[in-house]
XYZ file of C-alpha atoms in Angstrom:
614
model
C -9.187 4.830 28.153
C -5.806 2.529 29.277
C -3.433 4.135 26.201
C -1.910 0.712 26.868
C -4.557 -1.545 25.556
C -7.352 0.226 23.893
C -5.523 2.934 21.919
C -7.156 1.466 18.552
C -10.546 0.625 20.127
C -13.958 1.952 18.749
C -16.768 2.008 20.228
C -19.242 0.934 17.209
C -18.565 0.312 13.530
C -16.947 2.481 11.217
C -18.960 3.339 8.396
C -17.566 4.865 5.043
C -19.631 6.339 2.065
C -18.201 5.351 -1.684
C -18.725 8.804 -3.932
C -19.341 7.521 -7.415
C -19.665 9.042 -10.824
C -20.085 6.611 -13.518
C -19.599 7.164 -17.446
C -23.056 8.293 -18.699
C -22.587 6.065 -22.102
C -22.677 2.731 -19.253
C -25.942 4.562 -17.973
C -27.333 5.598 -20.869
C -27.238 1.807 -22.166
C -28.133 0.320 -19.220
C -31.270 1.995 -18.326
C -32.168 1.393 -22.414
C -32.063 -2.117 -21.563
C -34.325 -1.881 -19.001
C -36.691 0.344 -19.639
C -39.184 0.516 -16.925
C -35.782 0.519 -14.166
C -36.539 4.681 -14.118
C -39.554 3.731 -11.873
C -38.803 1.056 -9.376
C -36.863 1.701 -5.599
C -34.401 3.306 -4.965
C -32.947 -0.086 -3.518
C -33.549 -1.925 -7.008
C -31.886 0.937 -9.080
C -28.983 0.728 -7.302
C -28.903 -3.498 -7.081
C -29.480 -3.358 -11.046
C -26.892 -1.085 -11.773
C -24.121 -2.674 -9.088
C -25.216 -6.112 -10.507
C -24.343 -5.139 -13.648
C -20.255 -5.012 -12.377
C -19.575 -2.065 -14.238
C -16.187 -0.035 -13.359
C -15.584 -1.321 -9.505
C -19.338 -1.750 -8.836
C -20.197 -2.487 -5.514
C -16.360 -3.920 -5.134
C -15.164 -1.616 -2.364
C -17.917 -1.427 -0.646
C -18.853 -4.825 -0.362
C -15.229 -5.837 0.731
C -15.235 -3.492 3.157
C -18.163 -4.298 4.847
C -16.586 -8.107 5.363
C -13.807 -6.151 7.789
C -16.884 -5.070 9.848
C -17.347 -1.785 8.308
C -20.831 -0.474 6.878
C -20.250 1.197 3.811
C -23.033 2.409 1.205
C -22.385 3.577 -2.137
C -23.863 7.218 -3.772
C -23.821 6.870 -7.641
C -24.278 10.701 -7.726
C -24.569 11.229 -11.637
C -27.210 8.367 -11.998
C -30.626 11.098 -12.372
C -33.485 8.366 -12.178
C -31.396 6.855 -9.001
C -31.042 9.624 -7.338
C -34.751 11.118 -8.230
C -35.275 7.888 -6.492
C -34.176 8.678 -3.332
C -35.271 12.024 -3.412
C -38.623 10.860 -3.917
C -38.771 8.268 -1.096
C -37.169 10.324 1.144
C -39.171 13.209 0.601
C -36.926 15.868 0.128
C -37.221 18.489 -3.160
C -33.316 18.332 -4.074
C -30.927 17.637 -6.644
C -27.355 17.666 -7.763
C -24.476 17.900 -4.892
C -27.299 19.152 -2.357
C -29.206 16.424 -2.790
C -25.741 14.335 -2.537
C -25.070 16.395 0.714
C -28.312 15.299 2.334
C -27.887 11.858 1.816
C -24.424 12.191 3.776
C -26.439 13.909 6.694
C -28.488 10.717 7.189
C -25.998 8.235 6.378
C -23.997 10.070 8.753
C -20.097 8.726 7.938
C -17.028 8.409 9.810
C -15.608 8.737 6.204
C -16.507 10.218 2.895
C -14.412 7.991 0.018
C -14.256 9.908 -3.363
C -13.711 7.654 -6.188
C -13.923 10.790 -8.582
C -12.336 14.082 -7.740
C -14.635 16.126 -10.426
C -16.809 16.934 -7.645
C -13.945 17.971 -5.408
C -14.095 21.761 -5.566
C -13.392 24.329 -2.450
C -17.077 24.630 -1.966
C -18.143 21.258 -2.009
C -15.235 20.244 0.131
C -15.964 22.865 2.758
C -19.678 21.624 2.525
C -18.178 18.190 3.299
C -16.035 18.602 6.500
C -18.844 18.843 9.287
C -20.181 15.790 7.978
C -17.428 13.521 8.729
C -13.908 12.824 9.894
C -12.085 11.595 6.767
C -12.339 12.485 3.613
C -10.359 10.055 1.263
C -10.109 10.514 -2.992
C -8.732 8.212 -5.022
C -7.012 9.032 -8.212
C -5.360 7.644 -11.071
C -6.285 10.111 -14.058
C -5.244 13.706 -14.548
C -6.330 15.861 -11.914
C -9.368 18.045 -12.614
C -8.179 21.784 -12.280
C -11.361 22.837 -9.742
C -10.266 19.817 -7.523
C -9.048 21.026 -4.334
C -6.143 18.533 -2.893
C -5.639 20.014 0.385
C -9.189 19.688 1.472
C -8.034 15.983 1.549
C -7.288 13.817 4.521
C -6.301 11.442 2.601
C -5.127 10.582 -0.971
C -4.736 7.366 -2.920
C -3.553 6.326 -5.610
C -2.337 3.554 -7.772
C 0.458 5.445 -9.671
C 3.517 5.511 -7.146
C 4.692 8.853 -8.493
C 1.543 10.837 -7.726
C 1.703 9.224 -4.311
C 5.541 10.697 -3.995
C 4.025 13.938 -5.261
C 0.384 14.284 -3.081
C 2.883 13.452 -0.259
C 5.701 17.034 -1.612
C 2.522 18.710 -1.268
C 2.371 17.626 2.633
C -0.703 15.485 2.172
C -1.231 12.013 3.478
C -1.265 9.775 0.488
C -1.287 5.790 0.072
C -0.241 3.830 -2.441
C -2.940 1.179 -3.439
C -2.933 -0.670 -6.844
C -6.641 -1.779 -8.145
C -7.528 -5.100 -8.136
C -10.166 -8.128 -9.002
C -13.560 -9.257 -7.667
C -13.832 -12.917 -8.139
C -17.476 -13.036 -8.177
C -17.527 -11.941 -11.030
C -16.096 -15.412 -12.751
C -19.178 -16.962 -10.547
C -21.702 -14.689 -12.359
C -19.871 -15.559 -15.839
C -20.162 -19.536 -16.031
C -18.235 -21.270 -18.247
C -17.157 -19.796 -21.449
C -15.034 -20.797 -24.749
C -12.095 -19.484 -25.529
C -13.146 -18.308 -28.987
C -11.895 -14.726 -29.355
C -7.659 -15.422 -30.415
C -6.705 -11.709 -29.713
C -8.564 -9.108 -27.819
C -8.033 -5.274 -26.813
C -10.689 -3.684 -24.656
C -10.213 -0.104 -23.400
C -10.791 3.731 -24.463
C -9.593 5.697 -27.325
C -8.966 9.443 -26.373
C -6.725 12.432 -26.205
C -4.839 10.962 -22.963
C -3.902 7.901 -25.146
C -1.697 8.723 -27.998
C 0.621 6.292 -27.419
C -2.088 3.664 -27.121
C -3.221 4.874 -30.990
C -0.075 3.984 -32.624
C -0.107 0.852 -31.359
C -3.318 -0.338 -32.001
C -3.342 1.058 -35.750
C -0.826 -1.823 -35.575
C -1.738 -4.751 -34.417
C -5.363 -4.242 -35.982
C -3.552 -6.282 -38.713
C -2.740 -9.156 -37.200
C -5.230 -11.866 -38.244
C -7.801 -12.492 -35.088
C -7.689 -9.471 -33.669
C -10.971 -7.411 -32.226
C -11.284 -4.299 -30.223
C -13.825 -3.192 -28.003
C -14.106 0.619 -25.937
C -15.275 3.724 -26.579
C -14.298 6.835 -28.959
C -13.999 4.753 -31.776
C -15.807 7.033 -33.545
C -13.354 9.467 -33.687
C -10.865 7.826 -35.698
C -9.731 8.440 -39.305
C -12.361 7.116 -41.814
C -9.131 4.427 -42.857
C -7.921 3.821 -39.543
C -7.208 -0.402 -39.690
C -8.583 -0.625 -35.957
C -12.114 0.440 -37.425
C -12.572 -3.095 -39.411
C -12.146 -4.917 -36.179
C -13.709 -2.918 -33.610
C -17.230 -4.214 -31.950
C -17.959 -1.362 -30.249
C -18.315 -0.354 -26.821
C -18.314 -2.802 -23.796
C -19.528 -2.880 -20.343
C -19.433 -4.339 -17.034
C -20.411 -8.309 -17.601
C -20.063 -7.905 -21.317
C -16.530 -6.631 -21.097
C -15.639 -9.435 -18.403
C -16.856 -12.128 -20.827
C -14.967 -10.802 -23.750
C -11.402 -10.966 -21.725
C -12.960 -14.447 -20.233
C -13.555 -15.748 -24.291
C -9.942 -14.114 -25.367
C -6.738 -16.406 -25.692
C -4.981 -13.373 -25.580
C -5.424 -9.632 -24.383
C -3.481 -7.040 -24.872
C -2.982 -4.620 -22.346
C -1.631 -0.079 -22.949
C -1.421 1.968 -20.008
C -3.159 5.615 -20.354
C -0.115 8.224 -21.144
C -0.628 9.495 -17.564
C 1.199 6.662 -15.807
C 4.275 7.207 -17.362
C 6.558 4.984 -16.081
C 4.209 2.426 -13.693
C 1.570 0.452 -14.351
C -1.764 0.832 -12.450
C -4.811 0.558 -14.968
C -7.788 -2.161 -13.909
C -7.251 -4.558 -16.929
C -4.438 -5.564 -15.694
C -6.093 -7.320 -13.254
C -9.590 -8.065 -14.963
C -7.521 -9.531 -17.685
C -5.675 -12.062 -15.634
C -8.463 -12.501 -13.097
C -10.704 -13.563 -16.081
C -8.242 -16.385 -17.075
C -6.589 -14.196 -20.552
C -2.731 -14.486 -21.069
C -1.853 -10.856 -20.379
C 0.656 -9.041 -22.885
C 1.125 -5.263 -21.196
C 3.374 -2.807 -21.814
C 6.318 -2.839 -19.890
C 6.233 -0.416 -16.763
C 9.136 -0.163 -13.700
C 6.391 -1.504 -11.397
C 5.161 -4.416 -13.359
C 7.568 -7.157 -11.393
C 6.404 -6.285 -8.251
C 2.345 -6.683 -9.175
C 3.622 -10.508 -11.564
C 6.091 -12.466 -12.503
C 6.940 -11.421 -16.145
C 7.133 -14.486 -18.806
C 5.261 -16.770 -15.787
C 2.293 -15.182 -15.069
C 1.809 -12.105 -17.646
C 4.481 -11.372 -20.942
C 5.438 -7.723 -21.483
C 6.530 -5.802 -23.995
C 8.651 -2.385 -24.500
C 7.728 -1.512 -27.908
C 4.914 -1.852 -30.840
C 7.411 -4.019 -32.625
C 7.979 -6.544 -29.922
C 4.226 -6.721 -29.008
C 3.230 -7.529 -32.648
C 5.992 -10.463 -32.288
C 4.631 -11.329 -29.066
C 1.386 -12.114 -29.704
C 2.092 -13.642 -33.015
C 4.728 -16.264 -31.161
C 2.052 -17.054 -28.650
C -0.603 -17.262 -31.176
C 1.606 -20.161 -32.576
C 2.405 -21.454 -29.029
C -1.110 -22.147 -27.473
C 0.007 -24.499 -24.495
C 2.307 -21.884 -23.539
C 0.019 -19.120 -23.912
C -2.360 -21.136 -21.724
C 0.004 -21.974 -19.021
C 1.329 -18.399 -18.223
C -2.792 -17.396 -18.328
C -3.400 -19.759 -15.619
C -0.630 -18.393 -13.136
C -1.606 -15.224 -13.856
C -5.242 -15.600 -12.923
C -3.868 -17.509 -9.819
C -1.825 -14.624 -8.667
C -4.659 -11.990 -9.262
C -6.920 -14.211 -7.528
C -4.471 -15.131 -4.398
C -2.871 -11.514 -3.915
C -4.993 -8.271 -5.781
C -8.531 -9.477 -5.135
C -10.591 -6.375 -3.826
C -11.169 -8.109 0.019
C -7.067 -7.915 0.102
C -7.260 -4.295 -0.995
C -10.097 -3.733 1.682
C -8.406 -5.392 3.968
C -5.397 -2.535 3.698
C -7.892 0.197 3.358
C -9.760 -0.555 6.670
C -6.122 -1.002 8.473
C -5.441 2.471 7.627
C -8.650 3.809 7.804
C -9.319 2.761 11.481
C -5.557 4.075 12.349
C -6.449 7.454 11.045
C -9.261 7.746 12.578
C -8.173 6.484 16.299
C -5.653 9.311 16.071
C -7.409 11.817 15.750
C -9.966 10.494 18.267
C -6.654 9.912 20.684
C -5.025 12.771 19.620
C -5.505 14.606 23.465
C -4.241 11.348 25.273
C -0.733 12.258 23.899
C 1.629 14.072 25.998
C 3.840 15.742 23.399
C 7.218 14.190 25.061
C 9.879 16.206 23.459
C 12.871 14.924 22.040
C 15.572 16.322 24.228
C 13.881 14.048 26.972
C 14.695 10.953 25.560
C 18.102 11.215 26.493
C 19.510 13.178 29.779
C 22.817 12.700 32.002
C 25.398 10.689 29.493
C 28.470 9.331 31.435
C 31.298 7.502 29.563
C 31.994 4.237 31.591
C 33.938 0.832 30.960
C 32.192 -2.395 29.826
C 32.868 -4.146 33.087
C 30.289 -1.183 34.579
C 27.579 -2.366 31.348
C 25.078 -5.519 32.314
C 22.874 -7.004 29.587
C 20.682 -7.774 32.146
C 20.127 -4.438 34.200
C 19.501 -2.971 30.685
C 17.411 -5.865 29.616
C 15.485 -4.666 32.881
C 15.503 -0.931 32.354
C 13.552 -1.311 29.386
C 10.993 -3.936 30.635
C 9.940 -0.347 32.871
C 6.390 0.226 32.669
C 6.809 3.910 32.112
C 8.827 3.996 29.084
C 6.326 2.702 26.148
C 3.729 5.682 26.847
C 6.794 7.910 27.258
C 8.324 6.688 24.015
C 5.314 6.588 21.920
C 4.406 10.054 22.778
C 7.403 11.470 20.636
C 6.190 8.487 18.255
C 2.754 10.206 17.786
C 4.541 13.532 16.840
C 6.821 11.746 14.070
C 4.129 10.396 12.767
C 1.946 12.912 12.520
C 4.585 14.689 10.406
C 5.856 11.849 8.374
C 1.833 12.223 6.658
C 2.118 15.714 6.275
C 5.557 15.061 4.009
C 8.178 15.947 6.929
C 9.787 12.271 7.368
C 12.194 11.577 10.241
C 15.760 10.842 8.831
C 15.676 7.077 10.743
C 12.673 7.010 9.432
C 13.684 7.190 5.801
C 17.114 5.557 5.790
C 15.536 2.267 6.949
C 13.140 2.406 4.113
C 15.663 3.718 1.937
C 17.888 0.688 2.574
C 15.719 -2.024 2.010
C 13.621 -0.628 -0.569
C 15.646 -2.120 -3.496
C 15.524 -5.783 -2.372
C 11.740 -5.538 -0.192
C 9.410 -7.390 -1.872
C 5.625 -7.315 -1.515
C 4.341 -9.241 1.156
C 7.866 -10.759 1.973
C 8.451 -11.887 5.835
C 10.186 -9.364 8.475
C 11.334 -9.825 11.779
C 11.655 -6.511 13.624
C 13.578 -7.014 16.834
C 13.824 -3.927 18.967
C 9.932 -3.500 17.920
C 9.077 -1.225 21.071
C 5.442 -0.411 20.752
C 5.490 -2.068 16.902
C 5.742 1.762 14.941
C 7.844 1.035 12.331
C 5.550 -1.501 10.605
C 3.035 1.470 10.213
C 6.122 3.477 8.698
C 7.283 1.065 6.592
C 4.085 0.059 5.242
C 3.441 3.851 4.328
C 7.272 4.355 2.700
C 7.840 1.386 0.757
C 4.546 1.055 -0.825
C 3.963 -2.701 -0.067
C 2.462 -4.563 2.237
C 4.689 -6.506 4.474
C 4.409 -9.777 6.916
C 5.508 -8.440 10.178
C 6.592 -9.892 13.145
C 7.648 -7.679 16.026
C 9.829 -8.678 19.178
C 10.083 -7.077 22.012
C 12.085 -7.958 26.091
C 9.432 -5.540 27.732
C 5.717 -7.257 27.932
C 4.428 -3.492 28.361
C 5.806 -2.733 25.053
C 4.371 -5.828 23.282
C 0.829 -4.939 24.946
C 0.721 -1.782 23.782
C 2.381 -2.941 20.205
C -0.618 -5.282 19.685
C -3.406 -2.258 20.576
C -2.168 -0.261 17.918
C -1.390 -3.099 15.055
C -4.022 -6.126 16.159
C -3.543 -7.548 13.315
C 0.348 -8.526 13.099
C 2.167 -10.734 15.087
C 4.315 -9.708 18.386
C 6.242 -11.922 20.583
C 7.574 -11.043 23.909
C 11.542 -12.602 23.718
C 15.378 -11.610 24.023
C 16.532 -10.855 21.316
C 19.812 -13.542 22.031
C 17.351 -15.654 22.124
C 14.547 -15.582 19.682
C 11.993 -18.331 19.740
C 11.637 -18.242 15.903
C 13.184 -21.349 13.242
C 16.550 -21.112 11.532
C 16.104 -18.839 8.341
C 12.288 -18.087 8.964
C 12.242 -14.758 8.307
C 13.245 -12.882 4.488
C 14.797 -9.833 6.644
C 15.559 -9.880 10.311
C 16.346 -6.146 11.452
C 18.063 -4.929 14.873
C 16.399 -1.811 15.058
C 17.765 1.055 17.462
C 18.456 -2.004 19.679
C 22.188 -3.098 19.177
C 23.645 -0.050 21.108
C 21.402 -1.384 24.448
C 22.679 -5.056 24.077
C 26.358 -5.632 25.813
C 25.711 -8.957 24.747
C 25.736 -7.780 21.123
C 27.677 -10.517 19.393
C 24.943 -13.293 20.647
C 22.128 -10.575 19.125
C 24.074 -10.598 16.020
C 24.370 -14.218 16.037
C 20.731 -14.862 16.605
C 19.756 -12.059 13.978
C 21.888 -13.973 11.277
C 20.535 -17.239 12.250
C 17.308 -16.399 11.750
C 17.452 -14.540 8.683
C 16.765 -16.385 5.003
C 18.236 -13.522 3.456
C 19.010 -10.052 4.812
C 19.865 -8.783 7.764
C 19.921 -4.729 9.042
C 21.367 -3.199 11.638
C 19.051 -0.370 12.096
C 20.375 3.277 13.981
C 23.262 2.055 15.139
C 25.823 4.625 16.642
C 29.585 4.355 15.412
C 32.747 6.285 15.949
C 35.474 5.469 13.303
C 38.866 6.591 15.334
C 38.120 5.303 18.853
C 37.278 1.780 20.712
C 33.646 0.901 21.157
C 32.513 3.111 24.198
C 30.529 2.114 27.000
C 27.852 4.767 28.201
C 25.501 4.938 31.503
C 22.404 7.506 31.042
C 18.658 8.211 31.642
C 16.612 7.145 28.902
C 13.009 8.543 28.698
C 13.316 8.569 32.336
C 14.934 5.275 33.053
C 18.624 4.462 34.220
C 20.144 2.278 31.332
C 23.233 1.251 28.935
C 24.042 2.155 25.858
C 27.003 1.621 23.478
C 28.744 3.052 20.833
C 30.690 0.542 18.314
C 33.796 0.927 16.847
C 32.690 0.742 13.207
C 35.405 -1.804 11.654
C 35.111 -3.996 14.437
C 31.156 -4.002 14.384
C 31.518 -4.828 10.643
C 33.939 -7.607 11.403
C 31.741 -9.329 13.819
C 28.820 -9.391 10.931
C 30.580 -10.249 8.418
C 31.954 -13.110 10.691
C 28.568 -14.222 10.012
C 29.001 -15.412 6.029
C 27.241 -12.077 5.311
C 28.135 -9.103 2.732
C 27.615 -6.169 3.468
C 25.392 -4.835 0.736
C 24.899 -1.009 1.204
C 24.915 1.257 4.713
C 22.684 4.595 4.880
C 24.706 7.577 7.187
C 21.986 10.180 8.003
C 23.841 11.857 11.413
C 27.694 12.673 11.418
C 29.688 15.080 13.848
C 32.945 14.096 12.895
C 34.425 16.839 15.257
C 33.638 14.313 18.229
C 34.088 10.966 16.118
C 30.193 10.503 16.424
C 27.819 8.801 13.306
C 24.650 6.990 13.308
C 24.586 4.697 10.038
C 21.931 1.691 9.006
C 23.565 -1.542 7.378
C 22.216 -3.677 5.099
C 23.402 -7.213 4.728
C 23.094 -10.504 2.899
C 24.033 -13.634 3.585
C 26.372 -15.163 1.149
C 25.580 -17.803 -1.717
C 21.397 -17.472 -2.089
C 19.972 -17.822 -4.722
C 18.039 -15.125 -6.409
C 14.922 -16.409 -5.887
C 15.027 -17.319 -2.447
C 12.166 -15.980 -0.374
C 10.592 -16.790 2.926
């Protein structure tokens, strides 16, 4: 294998296997309706059930299969399907050994829980042979037999049992649920006859949910639809307007009928908001009201595209004033559906999961071709010079070495490696610490400095968000070996004085590690501002505070090259020169003792508006 171009290579598709368990009361009723279903394939079991778009169906699956995966799905708690199987295949087996047999002959490169019920220390270790991954997915409480660590990988759509699975020193991705817009294709058209709707689950894990919804059963037009109705008070209100349960089809044409939906996370989410109707609601065309959650501006635009509300009171108001205010109601529906359907379908989720999916796995496939370059290599034989001794162009040349990107990105590898298992570099998280506050999902970022294109994996991972990324790069070798590893994003072999990018085309534009190896520094800065729309970082930058920028000569993984070290007022200076504020500055290395710091800045430029965004 050339490390330099084929790192991220397979040799054949990737195939994944969806683990399902699916509510019995959905399988009960479905098999009811269709009586003589118990007796057909094992092909047309599982096409009548996935047609019926219960849950996230064949969603996953499907989606991923358009990124040029196969993928199959095991509904493993569906009896006549699986007797099904069994039957054709031959084999006298049930339960989770009949679930471990189909696995041998599907044979998977990864095993994708959707239900971690299952997940127990025996079943796990029954698992590993069989594949190289093994992903869950979570978003409910988790089941005391589940065993976490057996995990390769976690996701989840709550952001604080991401920050949590990743404490534990597990690899865990954030990943919100989404939409299939087939489904509106399989609906047809439909009249918006139901005024006020509520569709979801009754239960122990949703007390908070009960107090609301004992409230606004009053307001005239409301209906309810879900399970565990049955255990409420004998004069609970919600009883007179509750339908009973709904499923798959039959729940997407009830949010498709409603004006309005109303929306109450599960107790578990605390303070984000994750659950699916969030998205089925607004992907079926419903003006959304939710309960407010932290998270909730980053998924929609609150008051545009969904309303939201922080208490019982205000909801009650809420859907009374837009009750009264149809148009209105109507218009923020509309923009909400658009945004479901334009940036949380299920092939955009897919899309993410198959990007980090194939990485994973091409590690660990890789995982011999790295050389384990230690740290104290990097830098060796530091001599204090004057600038006059400093070229931008032998450095510019020092760095274009062919040597240096497989020398580099073996200490990479390593930081990697332990950034998933919870042990993140400090550059690592200061970058994403700075820009986390003002990084918005799928916002543009210019990465100058990009090397072999790293830190849009890291980023990716800390912030939680996708990102468009744009990488730059003097050395060719770098930029080849950038686009092995990340095909998918954009690199550009330039100088970074001068970029071949538009005025303002980029939301951030961040110098990273690569001021200190530009003597031409002001015309980086200059072309880092010029480009940038809004924000600009200056990424591991060494500073001293008492003396005069310093001028250095050393070896660098290897290669004779420049480096400086700026004075840190008269760094600032020159940005701010710029019409930029400096906005906050992360220090994460100090040795005051020899006047030596390594900081991150964060700027803005001056006078944008607030909703400015490339």
């Amino acid at each position: 294998m050339n490390m330099m171009t084929d790192i991220s290579v397979v040799d054949r598709a990737l195939s994944c296997v969806f683990i399902n368990l699916y509510y019995p009361g959905f399988l009960d009723h479905h098999y009811q309706q269709t009586p003589a279903l118990s007796q057909c394939s094992y092909s047309n079991q599982l096409h009548s059930i996935q047609s019926a778009c219960f849950g996230d169906s064949d969603f996953y699956s499907s989606n991923l299969r358009n990124t040029a995966w196969q993928a199959n799905d095991l509904i493993i708690n569906c009896a006549p399907l699986q007797a099904a199987w069994a039957r054709e295949q031959g084999v006298n087996l049930a339960g989770l050994d009949l679930v471990l047999e189909q696995i041998r002959q599907l044979r998977p490169d990864v095993i994708y829980l959707q239900d971690l019920t299952i997940a127990t220390p025996d079943f796990m270790q029954a698992l590993r042979p069989l594949t190289e991954l093994i992903v869950g997915q979570i978003a409910s409480p988790v089941p005391p037999q589940t065993d976490l660590q057996s995990f390769d990988i976690l996701v989840s759509s709550l952001p604080h049992f991401v920050e949590r699975f990743r404490q534990m020193g597990i690899t865990a991705y954030y990943q919100t649920l989404g939409f299939e817009s087939r489904v509106i294709d399989q609906l047809g058209a439909v009249n918006k006859e139901i005024d006020i709707s509520f569709v979801g689950g009754l239960s122990v894990a949703h007390q908070e949910r009960l107090a609301l919804l004992e409230t606004v059963a009053n307001i005239p037009g409301m209906q309810m639809w879900g399970y565990g109705h049955e255990s409420l008070a004998t004069d609970s209100p919600i009883r007179h307007c509750h339908n009973g349960e709904a499923w798959g089809l039959d729940m997407f044409r009830i949010l498709a009928r409603s004006r309005i939906t109303i929306n109450h996370h599960i107790d578990i989410a605390e303070h984000n908001a994750n659950n699916m109707r969030l998205f089925e609601a607004t992907g079926c065309g419903a003006l959304l009201i939710t309960d407010y959650k932290d998270n909730l501006p980053e998924l929609f635009e609150i008051g545009k595209e969904i309303v939201a509300y922080r208490s019982i009171d205000e909801c009650v108001a809420l859907v009374k004033y837009y009750q009264q205010h149809p148009e209105a109601a109507a218009a923020i529906a509309k923009a909400g559906q658009a945004r479901t359907l334009r940036d949380h379908s299920y092939a955009q989720r897919m899309l993410e999961s198959a990007e980090f999916l194939d990485r994973h796995i091409a590690y660990r496939r890789n995982k011999g071709c790295f050389a384990q370059y230690a740290m104290h290599d990097v830098q060796t034989a530091v001599i204090e010079t004057d600038a006059e001794h400093v070229s931008h162009e032998f450095t510019a040349k020092a760095w274009c070495d062919e040597n240096i990107p497989l020398r580099q990105r073996d200490l990479v590898q390593t930081q990697l490696e332990q950034m998933y298992h919870g042990q993140v570099q400090t550059h690592f998280q200061a970058l994403a610490q700075l820009i986390k506050p003002v990084v918005k999902p799928a916002c543009t970022v210019l990465e100058m400095g990009c090397s072999s294109g790293y830190y849009y994996e890291i980023l990716g991972y800390l912030l939680n968000m996708p990102i468009q990324y744009t990488g730059v790069d003097i050395s060719e070798h770098f930029i080849n070996m950038a686009q092995a590893f990340y095909p998918g994003q954009r690199f550009l072999v330039a100088d970074c004085t001068d970029l071949p990018l538009p005025d303002q085309s980029q939301y951030f534009s961040i110098s990273s590690g690569l001021l200190l190896h530009v003597p031409r520094y002001k015309e980086h800065i200059a072309e880092t501002v010029r480009v940038s729309q809004r924000y600009v970082v200056a990424h591991r930058t060494p500073i001293c505070r008492k003396k005069q920028t310093q001028y250095f000569c050393k070896q660098g993984y290897g290669v004779e090259m420049n480096e400086l070290h700026f004075n840190e007022h008269e760094l600032l200076i020159e940005f701010l020169s710029h019409d930029l504020r400096l906005v906050s500055a992360v220090e994460y290395t100090s040795d005051p003792s020899i006047d030596c710091y390594e900081l991150s800045y964060l700027f803005e430029r001056k006078n944008v508006g607030c909703g400015s965004e490339a």
